[in-house]
Structure formats: structure tokens, C-alpha cells
Coordinates of C-alpha atoms in Angstrom, one line a residue:
M1 CA 12.4 -17.7 8.0
A2 CA 14.1 -20.9 7.4
N3 CA 12.7 -23.9 9.3
D4 CA 16.5 -25.1 10.3
Q5 CA 17.4 -21.7 11.7
Q6 CA 20.6 -22.0 14.0
F7 CA 20.6 -20.1 17.3
N8 CA 23.7 -18.7 19.0
E9 CA 24.0 -19.5 22.7
Q10 CA 22.3 -16.1 23.7
E11 CA 19.4 -16.5 21.3
Q12 CA 18.9 -20.1 22.5
N13 CA 18.9 -18.9 26.4
R14 CA 16.1 -16.3 25.3
R15 CA 14.0 -19.2 23.8
N16 CA 14.6 -21.2 26.8
A17 CA 13.4 -18.3 29.0
L18 CA 10.5 -17.8 26.8
T19 CA 9.5 -21.4 27.5
A20 CA 10.0 -21.0 31.2
L21 CA 7.8 -18.0 31.2
R22 CA 4.9 -19.8 29.6
E23 CA 5.5 -22.6 32.1
L24 CA 4.9 -20.1 34.8
G25 CA 1.7 -19.1 33.3
I26 CA 3.1 -15.7 32.1
N27 CA 2.0 -14.9 28.5
P28 CA 5.0 -13.3 26.9
Y29 CA 3.0 -11.6 24.3
P30 CA 0.0 -10.5 26.0
A31 CA -3.1 -8.7 24.7
P32 CA -2.0 -5.3 23.3
L33 CA -4.0 -2.8 25.5
Y34 CA -1.7 -1.5 28.2
P35 CA -3.0 1.8 30.0
V36 CA 0.1 4.1 29.5
N37 CA -0.4 7.4 30.8
A38 CA 3.3 8.8 30.8
T39 CA 6.4 8.9 29.0
A40 CA 10.1 9.6 30.0
K41 CA 9.7 12.8 28.4
S42 CA 6.7 14.0 30.1
I43 CA 8.1 12.9 33.3
A44 CA 11.3 14.7 32.8
E45 CA 9.7 17.8 31.6
G46 CA 6.8 17.9 34.3
F47 CA 8.7 16.9 37.5
S48 CA 11.4 18.9 38.9
K49 CA 14.1 18.3 41.6
E50 CA 13.2 21.5 43.3
E51 CA 9.7 20.3 43.7
A52 CA 10.7 16.9 45.0
E53 CA 12.7 18.6 47.7
K54 CA 10.0 20.9 49.4
E55 CA 9.4 20.0 52.8
G56 CA 6.7 17.4 53.3
F57 CA 6.6 16.5 49.7
D58 CA 5.4 12.9 49.1
P59 CA 6.3 11.6 45.7
Q60 CA 3.4 9.0 45.8
H61 CA 1.1 11.8 45.9
G62 CA 3.0 14.2 43.7
P63 CA 2.1 15.1 40.0
F64 CA 3.5 11.8 39.0
G65 CA 2.5 9.6 41.9
N66 CA 0.5 7.1 39.8
V67 CA 2.2 6.7 36.5
C68 CA 2.1 3.8 33.8
L69 CA 4.7 3.9 31.3
A70 CA 6.0 1.3 28.8
G71 CA 9.3 0.7 27.1
R72 CA 12.3 -1.5 26.2
I73 CA 14.7 -2.6 28.9
M74 CA 18.3 -1.1 27.7
S75 CA 20.3 -1.9 30.9
R76 CA 20.1 -3.5 34.4
R77 CA 22.0 -3.5 37.5
I78 CA 20.7 -6.0 39.9
M79 CA 21.8 -5.7 43.5
G80 CA 20.2 -8.4 45.6
A81 CA 16.8 -7.6 46.6
A82 CA 16.7 -4.2 44.6
S83 CA 18.0 -3.1 41.1
F84 CA 17.9 -0.2 38.6
S85 CA 17.0 -0.6 35.1
E86 CA 16.9 2.0 32.2
L87 CA 13.6 2.0 30.3
Q88 CA 13.5 3.4 26.7
D89 CA 10.1 4.5 25.0
S90 CA 9.5 6.5 22.2
T91 CA 10.4 9.8 23.9
G92 CA 13.7 8.9 25.5
R93 CA 14.9 7.0 28.5
I94 CA 14.3 6.9 32.3
Q95 CA 15.6 5.0 35.1
I96 CA 13.5 2.4 36.7
Y97 CA 13.8 1.2 40.3
V98 CA 12.6 -2.2 41.2
K99 CA 12.6 -3.6 44.7
R100 CA 11.6 -7.2 45.4
D101 CA 9.1 -6.6 48.1
E102 CA 7.4 -4.0 46.2
I103 CA 6.6 -5.9 43.1
C104 CA 6.0 -9.0 45.3
P105 CA 4.3 -7.9 48.4
G106 CA 3.3 -11.4 49.3
E107 CA 5.3 -14.6 50.2
D108 CA 5.6 -15.6 46.4
K109 CA 8.8 -13.8 45.2
T110 CA 8.9 -15.4 41.7
M111 CA 8.1 -12.3 39.8
Y112 CA 11.4 -10.7 41.1
N113 CA 13.6 -13.7 42.1
T114 CA 12.9 -15.7 38.7
V115 CA 11.1 -13.6 36.2
W116 CA 13.0 -10.2 36.7
K117 CA 16.2 -11.5 37.6
K118 CA 16.6 -14.6 35.5
L119 CA 14.0 -14.6 32.6
L120 CA 13.8 -11.0 31.5
D121 CA 16.6 -9.8 29.2
I122 CA 17.8 -6.4 27.8
G123 CA 15.6 -5.7 24.8
D124 CA 12.3 -7.0 26.3
I125 CA 9.4 -4.7 26.4
V126 CA 7.7 -4.3 29.8
G127 CA 5.0 -2.2 31.4
I128 CA 5.8 -0.3 34.9
K129 CA 3.2 1.2 37.1
G130 CA 4.6 3.2 40.1
F131 CA 5.6 6.9 41.0
A132 CA 8.3 9.2 39.9
F133 CA 11.0 10.3 42.5
F134 CA 14.6 11.4 42.7
T135 CA 17.1 9.2 44.2
Q136 CA 19.7 10.5 46.5
T137 CA 22.3 11.0 43.9
G138 CA 19.5 13.2 42.2
Q139 CA 18.6 10.9 39.4
L140 CA 14.8 11.1 38.2
S141 CA 13.4 7.7 38.3
V142 CA 10.3 5.6 38.5
H143 CA 9.8 3.3 41.6
A144 CA 8.0 0.2 40.2
K145 CA 5.0 -1.0 42.1
E146 CA 3.9 -3.3 39.4
L147 CA 5.9 -5.0 36.6
T148 CA 4.3 -6.4 33.4
L149 CA 6.0 -8.3 30.6
L150 CA 4.6 -7.0 27.2
S151 CA 6.8 -8.5 24.6
K152 CA 9.9 -11.0 25.0
S153 CA 12.7 -10.0 22.7
L154 CA 14.5 -13.3 21.2
R155 CA 17.4 -11.6 19.7
V156 CA 20.3 -9.7 21.3
L157 CA 20.6 -6.1 20.6
P158 CA 24.0 -4.4 19.8
I159 CA 25.4 -2.9 22.9
V160 CA 25.2 0.9 22.9
K161 CA 26.1 3.0 26.0
E162 CA 24.3 6.3 26.5
A163 CA 25.4 8.7 29.5
D164 CA 24.0 12.1 30.1
G165 CA 22.1 12.2 26.8
V166 CA 25.3 11.3 24.8
V167 CA 25.5 8.1 22.8
H168 CA 28.7 6.2 22.9
D169 CA 29.5 3.1 20.8
A170 CA 26.9 4.0 18.5
V171 CA 26.3 1.4 15.9
T172 CA 27.3 2.6 12.6
D173 CA 27.7 -0.4 10.4
P174 CA 25.7 0.5 7.3
E175 CA 24.7 -3.0 6.5
L176 CA 23.1 -3.5 9.9
R177 CA 21.6 0.1 10.2
Y178 CA 19.8 0.0 6.7
R179 CA 19.0 -3.4 6.2
Q180 CA 17.7 -3.7 9.9
R181 CA 16.5 -0.2 10.4
Y182 CA 14.3 -1.3 13.4
V183 CA 17.3 -2.2 15.1
D184 CA 19.0 1.1 14.2
L185 CA 16.0 2.9 15.6
I186 CA 16.3 0.9 18.9
V187 CA 19.9 1.5 19.7
N188 CA 20.5 4.8 17.8
P189 CA 17.5 6.8 19.0
Q190 CA 19.0 10.0 17.4
V191 CA 18.0 8.5 14.2
R192 CA 14.4 8.7 15.0
D193 CA 14.8 12.4 15.2
V194 CA 15.8 12.5 11.5
F195 CA 12.6 11.0 10.5
V196 CA 10.5 13.2 12.9
K197 CA 12.1 16.1 11.1
R198 CA 11.4 14.6 7.8
T199 CA 7.8 14.7 8.6
M200 CA 8.1 18.3 9.7
I201 CA 9.5 19.2 6.4
I202 CA 6.8 17.6 4.4
N203 CA 3.9 19.2 6.8
T204 CA 5.6 22.6 6.2
M205 CA 5.4 22.2 2.4
R206 CA 1.9 20.9 2.8
E207 CA 1.0 23.9 5.0
H208 CA 2.7 26.4 2.4
C209 CA 0.9 24.9 -0.7
T210 CA -2.6 24.7 1.1
E211 CA -2.3 28.2 2.4
A212 CA -1.7 29.3 -1.2
G213 CA -5.1 27.8 -2.0
Y214 CA -3.9 24.7 -3.8
L215 CA -5.7 21.2 -3.5
E216 CA -3.6 18.0 -2.5
V217 CA -4.6 15.1 -4.7
E218 CA -3.5 11.6 -5.7
T219 CA -2.8 10.2 -9.0
P220 CA -2.2 6.8 -10.5
I221 CA 1.1 5.0 -9.5
L222 CA 0.4 2.2 -12.3
Q223 CA 0.5 3.8 -15.7
S224 CA 0.0 2.4 -19.2
I225 CA 2.5 5.2 -20.5
P226 CA 5.3 6.5 -18.1
G227 CA 5.6 10.2 -18.5
G228 CA 6.7 13.4 -17.0
A229 CA 10.4 12.8 -16.9
T230 CA 13.2 11.3 -19.0
A231 CA 14.0 8.1 -17.0
R232 CA 14.1 4.4 -17.3
P233 CA 10.9 2.9 -15.9
F234 CA 10.1 -0.3 -14.0
I235 CA 7.7 -2.6 -15.9
T236 CA 5.0 -5.0 -14.6
H237 CA 2.3 -6.9 -16.2
H238 CA -1.6 -6.6 -15.5
N239 CA -3.1 -10.0 -15.7
A240 CA -6.7 -9.3 -16.1
L241 CA -6.1 -6.8 -18.9
D242 CA -3.0 -8.6 -20.3
I243 CA -1.3 -5.5 -20.8
P244 CA 2.1 -4.0 -19.6
L245 CA 2.0 -1.4 -16.9
Y246 CA 4.7 0.9 -15.5
L247 CA 5.4 2.4 -12.2
R248 CA 5.3 6.1 -12.6
I249 CA 8.4 8.0 -13.1
A250 CA 6.6 11.3 -12.4
D251 CA 3.2 12.8 -11.7
E252 CA 3.4 15.6 -14.1
L253 CA 1.1 14.4 -16.9
F254 CA -1.9 13.4 -14.8
L255 CA -1.6 16.7 -12.5
K256 CA -1.7 18.9 -15.6
R257 CA -4.8 17.0 -16.8
L258 CA -6.4 18.4 -13.3
I259 CA -5.2 21.7 -14.4
V260 CA -7.2 21.3 -17.7
G261 CA -10.1 19.9 -16.0
G262 CA -10.5 23.4 -14.1
Y263 CA -8.4 23.3 -10.8
D264 CA -6.4 26.4 -10.2
G265 CA -3.6 24.6 -8.4
V266 CA -2.9 20.9 -7.5
F267 CA -0.1 19.2 -5.7
E268 CA 0.9 15.7 -4.6
F269 CA 3.6 14.1 -2.4
A270 CA 4.2 10.9 -4.3
K271 CA 6.3 7.9 -4.4
D272 CA 8.0 7.8 -7.8
F273 CA 10.2 4.8 -9.4
R274 CA 13.1 4.9 -11.7
N275 CA 15.0 1.8 -12.8
E276 CA 18.4 3.3 -12.5
G277 CA 21.5 3.1 -10.3
M278 CA 21.8 3.6 -6.8
D279 CA 24.3 5.9 -4.9
K280 CA 24.4 8.5 -2.2
T281 CA 21.7 10.7 -3.8
H282 CA 19.8 8.1 -5.9
N283 CA 17.3 5.2 -4.6
P284 CA 15.1 3.6 -7.2
E285 CA 12.0 4.4 -5.2
F286 CA 11.8 8.1 -4.0
T287 CA 9.3 10.7 -2.7
Q288 CA 8.8 14.0 -4.4
M289 CA 6.2 16.6 -4.2
E290 CA 4.9 18.2 -7.4
L291 CA 2.9 21.4 -7.6
Y292 CA 1.1 22.8 -10.7
A293 CA -0.4 26.4 -10.5
A294 CA -2.7 27.9 -13.1
Y295 CA -1.8 31.4 -14.5
K296 CA 1.8 31.5 -13.0
D297 CA 5.1 31.2 -14.8
Y298 CA 8.5 29.9 -13.7
I299 CA 9.8 33.2 -12.3
W300 CA 6.8 33.1 -9.9
M301 CA 7.6 29.6 -9.1
M302 CA 11.1 30.7 -8.1
D303 CA 9.7 33.2 -5.7
F304 CA 7.3 30.7 -4.3
T305 CA 10.0 28.1 -4.0
E306 CA 12.5 30.5 -2.1
K307 CA 9.7 31.4 0.4
M308 CA 8.9 27.7 1.0
L309 CA 12.5 26.6 1.8
E310 CA 13.2 29.5 3.9
K311 CA 10.3 28.6 5.9
I312 CA 11.3 25.0 6.3
A313 CA 14.7 26.1 7.4
L314 CA 13.3 28.6 10.1
R315 CA 10.8 25.9 11.2
L316 CA 13.7 23.3 11.8
H317 CA 16.7 25.3 12.9
G318 CA 15.2 28.8 13.9
T319 CA 17.7 30.3 11.3
T320 CA 17.9 30.3 7.5
V321 CA 21.5 29.2 7.8
V322 CA 21.9 25.5 7.6
E323 CA 25.4 23.8 8.2
V324 CA 25.6 20.9 5.4
E325 CA 29.0 19.0 5.3
G326 CA 30.7 21.9 7.2
K327 CA 29.6 24.6 5.0
P328 CA 27.1 27.2 5.9
I329 CA 24.1 27.4 3.4
D330 CA 21.8 30.3 3.6
F331 CA 18.3 29.6 2.6
K332 CA 17.1 33.3 3.0
A333 CA 15.0 34.3 0.0
G334 CA 16.9 36.1 -2.8
W335 CA 18.9 33.4 -4.4
R336 CA 21.2 33.6 -7.4
R337 CA 19.6 33.0 -10.9
V338 CA 22.0 32.0 -13.8
R339 CA 21.1 30.8 -17.3
I340 CA 22.4 27.3 -18.1
L341 CA 24.4 28.3 -21.2
D342 CA 26.0 31.2 -19.2
A343 CA 26.8 28.7 -16.6
I344 CA 28.4 26.5 -19.2
K345 CA 30.4 29.5 -20.8
E346 CA 31.5 30.6 -17.2
Y347 CA 32.9 27.1 -16.0
A348 CA 33.7 25.2 -19.1
G349 CA 34.9 27.8 -21.2
V350 CA 32.8 27.1 -24.2
D351 CA 29.7 28.7 -26.0
V352 CA 27.3 26.1 -26.9
H353 CA 24.2 28.0 -27.9
D354 CA 24.5 27.5 -31.6
M355 CA 26.2 24.1 -31.7
D356 CA 24.5 21.3 -33.4
E357 CA 24.8 17.5 -32.2
D358 CA 27.9 17.1 -34.1
A359 CA 29.7 20.1 -32.9
L360 CA 28.6 19.4 -29.4
R361 CA 29.8 15.7 -29.7
A362 CA 33.2 17.1 -30.8
T363 CA 33.3 19.6 -28.0
C364 CA 32.4 16.9 -25.3
K365 CA 35.3 14.9 -26.9
G366 CA 37.7 17.9 -26.5
L367 CA 36.5 18.6 -22.9
N368 CA 37.0 14.8 -22.0
V369 CA 33.2 14.5 -21.4
E370 CA 32.0 10.9 -21.8
T371 CA 29.1 10.5 -24.4
D372 CA 27.4 7.6 -26.1
P373 CA 25.8 7.4 -29.6
A374 CA 22.4 7.4 -28.2
M375 CA 22.7 10.9 -26.7
G376 CA 21.0 13.9 -28.6
R377 CA 21.7 17.4 -28.4
G378 CA 19.9 18.2 -25.2
K379 CA 21.9 15.2 -23.3
L380 CA 25.2 16.3 -24.7
I381 CA 24.7 19.7 -23.3
D382 CA 23.5 18.3 -19.9
A383 CA 26.7 16.0 -20.1
I384 CA 28.9 19.3 -20.1
F385 CA 27.0 21.0 -17.6
G386 CA 27.1 17.9 -15.2
A387 CA 30.8 17.6 -15.6
F388 CA 31.8 21.4 -15.1
C389 CA 29.0 23.3 -13.4
E390 CA 26.8 21.3 -10.9
D391 CA 29.5 21.2 -8.1
K392 CA 29.9 25.0 -8.2
F393 CA 26.6 25.7 -6.9
I394 CA 26.9 25.4 -3.2
Q395 CA 24.6 28.4 -2.1
P396 CA 20.9 27.9 -3.5
T397 CA 21.0 28.8 -7.3
F398 CA 18.4 28.7 -9.9
V399 CA 19.9 27.6 -13.3
T400 CA 17.6 28.7 -16.1
D401 CA 16.5 28.7 -19.5
Y402 CA 17.3 25.3 -20.8
P403 CA 17.7 24.6 -24.6
V404 CA 14.4 22.9 -26.1
E405 CA 15.8 19.6 -26.7
M406 CA 16.5 19.3 -22.7
S407 CA 13.0 20.1 -21.7
P408 CA 10.3 18.3 -24.0
L409 CA 7.3 19.5 -21.8
T410 CA 8.4 23.1 -21.2
K411 CA 7.1 26.4 -22.9
R412 CA 9.5 28.2 -25.1
C413 CA 11.4 31.4 -23.7
R414 CA 9.4 34.5 -24.6
Y415 CA 12.8 36.0 -25.8
D416 CA 14.4 33.2 -27.4
D417 CA 12.4 30.2 -28.9
T418 CA 15.4 27.7 -28.9
L419 CA 15.4 27.9 -25.1
T420 CA 12.6 27.2 -22.6
E421 CA 11.4 28.7 -19.4
R422 CA 12.7 26.2 -17.4
F423 CA 14.8 26.1 -13.9
E424 CA 16.6 23.5 -11.8
L425 CA 17.4 24.5 -8.3
F426 CA 20.9 23.4 -7.2
V427 CA 22.2 23.4 -3.6
N428 CA 25.4 21.9 -2.2
G429 CA 26.4 21.0 -5.9
H430 CA 23.3 18.9 -6.3
E431 CA 20.0 19.3 -8.1
L432 CA 17.0 19.7 -5.6
A433 CA 14.0 20.7 -7.9
N434 CA 13.0 21.0 -11.5
A435 CA 10.4 23.4 -12.7
Y436 CA 8.8 24.8 -15.7
S437 CA 6.7 27.2 -17.3
E438 CA 4.4 24.4 -18.7
L439 CA 4.0 23.7 -22.3
N440 CA 0.3 24.1 -23.3
D441 CA 0.5 24.2 -27.0
P442 CA -0.8 20.8 -28.2
I443 CA 0.9 20.8 -31.5
D444 CA 4.3 21.8 -30.1
Q445 CA 3.8 19.3 -27.6
L446 CA 3.1 16.3 -29.9
D447 CA 6.1 17.6 -32.2
R448 CA 8.3 17.3 -29.0
F449 CA 7.0 13.8 -28.2
K450 CA 7.7 12.8 -31.7
E451 CA 11.3 14.0 -31.3
E452 CA 11.5 12.0 -28.1
A453 CA 10.3 9.0 -29.9
K454 CA 13.2 9.3 -32.3
L455 CA 15.6 9.4 -29.6
K456 CA 14.1 6.1 -28.1
M457 CA 14.5 4.6 -31.4
K458 CA 18.2 5.4 -31.5
G459 CA 18.4 3.5 -28.1
D460 CA 17.8 6.1 -25.5
D461 CA 15.9 4.1 -23.2
E462 CA 15.2 7.3 -21.0
A463 CA 13.3 9.0 -23.6
M464 CA 9.7 9.8 -23.3
F465 CA 6.9 7.9 -24.7
V466 CA 4.3 9.6 -27.0
D467 CA 1.2 10.1 -24.7
Y468 CA -1.6 11.0 -27.2
D469 CA -4.0 11.2 -24.3
F470 CA -2.1 14.1 -22.8
V471 CA -2.1 15.8 -26.1
R472 CA -5.8 15.5 -26.4
A473 CA -6.1 17.0 -23.0
L474 CA -4.2 19.8 -24.1
E475 CA -6.3 20.2 -27.1
Y476 CA -9.1 21.2 -24.9
G477 CA -7.2 24.0 -23.6
M478 CA -4.8 24.2 -20.4
P479 CA -4.3 27.7 -19.1
P480 CA -0.8 29.1 -18.6
T481 CA 0.8 27.0 -15.8
S482 CA 3.8 26.8 -13.8
G483 CA 4.8 23.4 -12.3
I484 CA 7.6 22.0 -9.9
G485 CA 9.0 18.7 -8.6
I486 CA 11.0 18.8 -5.5
G487 CA 12.9 15.7 -4.1
I488 CA 12.0 15.3 -0.5
D489 CA 14.6 12.9 -0.1
R490 CA 17.3 15.1 -1.0
L491 CA 15.7 18.1 0.7
T492 CA 15.7 16.2 3.9
M493 CA 19.3 15.2 3.5
L494 CA 20.1 18.9 2.9
M495 CA 18.2 20.3 5.7
L496 CA 19.2 17.8 8.3
G497 CA 23.0 17.5 7.1
Q498 CA 22.7 13.8 6.2
S499 CA 25.5 12.7 3.7
T500 CA 23.6 9.9 2.1
I501 CA 19.9 9.3 0.8
Q502 CA 19.9 6.0 2.9
D503 CA 20.1 8.0 6.2
V504 CA 16.7 9.7 5.4
L505 CA 14.9 6.5 3.9
F506 CA 13.3 4.1 6.6
F507 CA 14.1 1.3 4.2
P508 CA 16.5 2.0 1.5
Q509 CA 16.6 -0.6 -1.4
M510 CA 19.3 -3.2 -0.7
R511 CA 20.2 -6.7 -2.4
P512 CA 18.1 -9.5 -0.8
E513 CA 19.8 -11.6 2.1
K514 CA 20.7 -15.0 0.7
D515 CA 20.7 -16.8 4.1
L516 CA 17.0 -16.0 5.5
G517 CA 15.4 -18.9 3.8

């Protein structure tokens, strides 16, 4: 933070209040231990109005007659010797009733008249000890007997109104929401629910894989050769070894080394990094789950994936039908399966199966599909598919049997060795998962790596490196294996109806601010 930081009037007033609190002997940032024993939610769920209205009921000796909760002041209504405030904790909001003579039982009324009324602000975090009761208007509240300042807020929160659980005037400015996610979480509490459910999605996937008997593992993020996908990597330098290192673009090659080592199945939830553009479905740092299962093929993996996503939908929504951008999408197992070349024939009106690179380039030109000289046969086919087919797959669809040139790590099809046993899962017009029957022929794998190296020489900076150690691992023998990578960020967007990837990442990548110093 710059030393010459300028404060607006409200911020300066809060700093003046901070000084005044210290002069009164009040520590605005006391030791962290505070004996919280209740939350807004636990009180709301455990204390009923019917119980409070029973004859002879005394709220100070009821089930919440001695509560201690902590949270952020979100509103205040001061009415002389008494006031109401709204306190927000991690579970929701609850009304607090503060009476001068209750929190200041002696002659000294400083805590109420000076601290509470003048030196505390909306956004401050306080602790409250007291008892729960219902006001004459039926509003659940906590009657404060003791008030403790736990953290003084020096910045002013955006004003957001909430009534009867409905948020009004929500903060919607993306610049503020994504750059200052901490503010977004404070003033848009419904955003917190997105990330709670994101964790539920991950836990359901973890449960599904663990129940199948597979082991969760960790593999290197810094790699001397970035492999497992066609993507542009981030590069850094290791000073002690004096070598370049790359942030991983995928986990695949290390996970398959573990299959060689004797595990029947391994999976990893991992941060991967691709030095590419940013848009509504792409962030340079993203999360995916990769799973590799020995003695399985891509057909088995389709069944496994259907069941896993069906389970996620049911756990989140209680139904397999999820509304996404106004469209009902049904995750009930039994999804459509279509070969990629058949999809191109259906939607683009061309049969590209036997076309060589020159013919494909001419076809792309005729279809007005943009290309560049570095694109090989695989990327040309992918460009046609992307232009004409992807957005047609709204309901969950497995697109299968990709040409060899598009799939350098994939086993050839058992019925056509120009194709591979690969599928991509598309939902709502976007790719959600990529899976193979894994290539375990070391000679074929080395040849395909060398073809990728030729593409890199032509200028394709997304082409794969030759990973000789991975080939060596295959030479020891890898059992027939199926693998899949599922993008957690896109899956969360889909399952929770979020329109941009920034809405499911706590801290999406943004340009640095220039005025912070």
C-alpha cells in the first residue's frame, strides 16, 4: 500500500474513531479467541416463536438464554437509549437489540454513548453475549448483555439492502466483485453459497472415485516437460539447477506413470496452468480432476462419468434436471453418443474422414473457417468441429472417435486405426471433459510425440514436447487404461447456472491495479 495513500472523508472518520478507541483503552484488534457458541442460523432453526409464546416462558432461561455470537454490523437504528442492529455471520443475519443500561449497568455509559453510538460503524466485527427473544412485532433478535469490538473496519462497505431474505441493490460491478472478492462475499452473501456448493461438487466426485477403489494422489506442478495436453505453458526458471521449468498444463503423464507402477486407479484434483486467453469459460489458472483406471476403456469411462454427474445433480438439486441459461438440461444417465466425423458430416455437411491436410485447408476456406499455416490435420478438423458442431450439443453428449492427429496420447480405435478411442463431453455447447482409452504402445507413442515435434517446428506453440522418460515408463509396460480430465470450474458453472468462469473462482485472474503502490 502506498505511504501517501489518500482517504476520503468517511475513511478518515473511521481512522479518527480508531484513534479514539485506543485512547479509551479499547483494543480495536484484540486477541483472536472469542467463545462463539451460536450462529444466526442455529438460533433461527432452534428457537421457535411458538416456544417463546408458551405461558411462563423466560427467554433468559430458554434454549438460547446464554448465547455468544460474532459477526459484522450490517445496519443500525439508534433510538436514544436503545437501538437495533443487524449482525451478519457466516450463516446469515440476525437482529441485535442493544440497550444502554444493559451493556452499561453502572454509572459509566461510555460503551453505549461513545463507543456504540459514535465510534462503531457498519462493517465493524463485534461479539455479542446475551439471550435470544422475539420482539413485539415477532422479529427474532438477540438481546445484548455484553458488547465486544473484535475488528474495526477502516473502509466503507457498498450499501446493500436485505429484507425478508431478499437482497436489494446487490453489488453487480464485475470490477469490484472479482477484484475485491472479499467485499463481494460480505455484501452479496448468496455468492458464498456458490462456493459452498462448489465444494459439494468436488466432495461428491472424490466420494465417487474413492468408492470405486481409486487412490487420490498428488503430482508435480513444476515440470521440466509440460505434457498431457496441447496447450501453451507458463515458463519459469529454477535458480539452483539453472534450468527452465514449466507450470503443468495437465496431470496425465505423471498419473499414468503411477499406473505403470502398479496402482489400479489414481485420481487428482489439481491446479493446472495454460498461457492462453481469458474469456467467460477460460482462466489461465484452473482446476480439473483427472482419473486413470487400469483395465478399463473409454466406453466404461462414459458409463462412470454419467453416473458421477448424475449423482452431483441429485445431491445439489434433488433432481437430475438442472436449468442452465433458461434451458433444462437432464443429467440422467443414458446420454447421446456421436462420432466426431459423423457430427461434422451432419452439421457442416462435409465428410472429412479421408481428407489430407491440403484438402482440409481448402475445405476450411470454403466453409469460411479461419486457419493458420501452423495448423496440422488434427487442428483443421477441430476448427471445423468448433465452428459448426460444438454449440449444437446442449444436452449432455459424448463426442467420440477422434482422428489420430487430434489425439497424440490415445489408443487407436479397434475398428479403424485412423481414429482413436477418445471422447469429449459437451454440455450446453461447451466441452466439459476429455477422455481416452490410453495409448500404452511405447513405439507408437514415441512416433506420435515426434509428429508433435514437427508441428512445433512449424510454429505450433501448443504442440506437445517429446517426453522420453514417459516413453521409457511405457516400455516397462502399462496395462490397458482409461483416463479422463474434467474441468471443475466449468462443471461448477454448469451445475449452478453461472454464466462466467469468474463467478465460480474466488480470485479470477485480472490485470494488476496501477494505483495501489
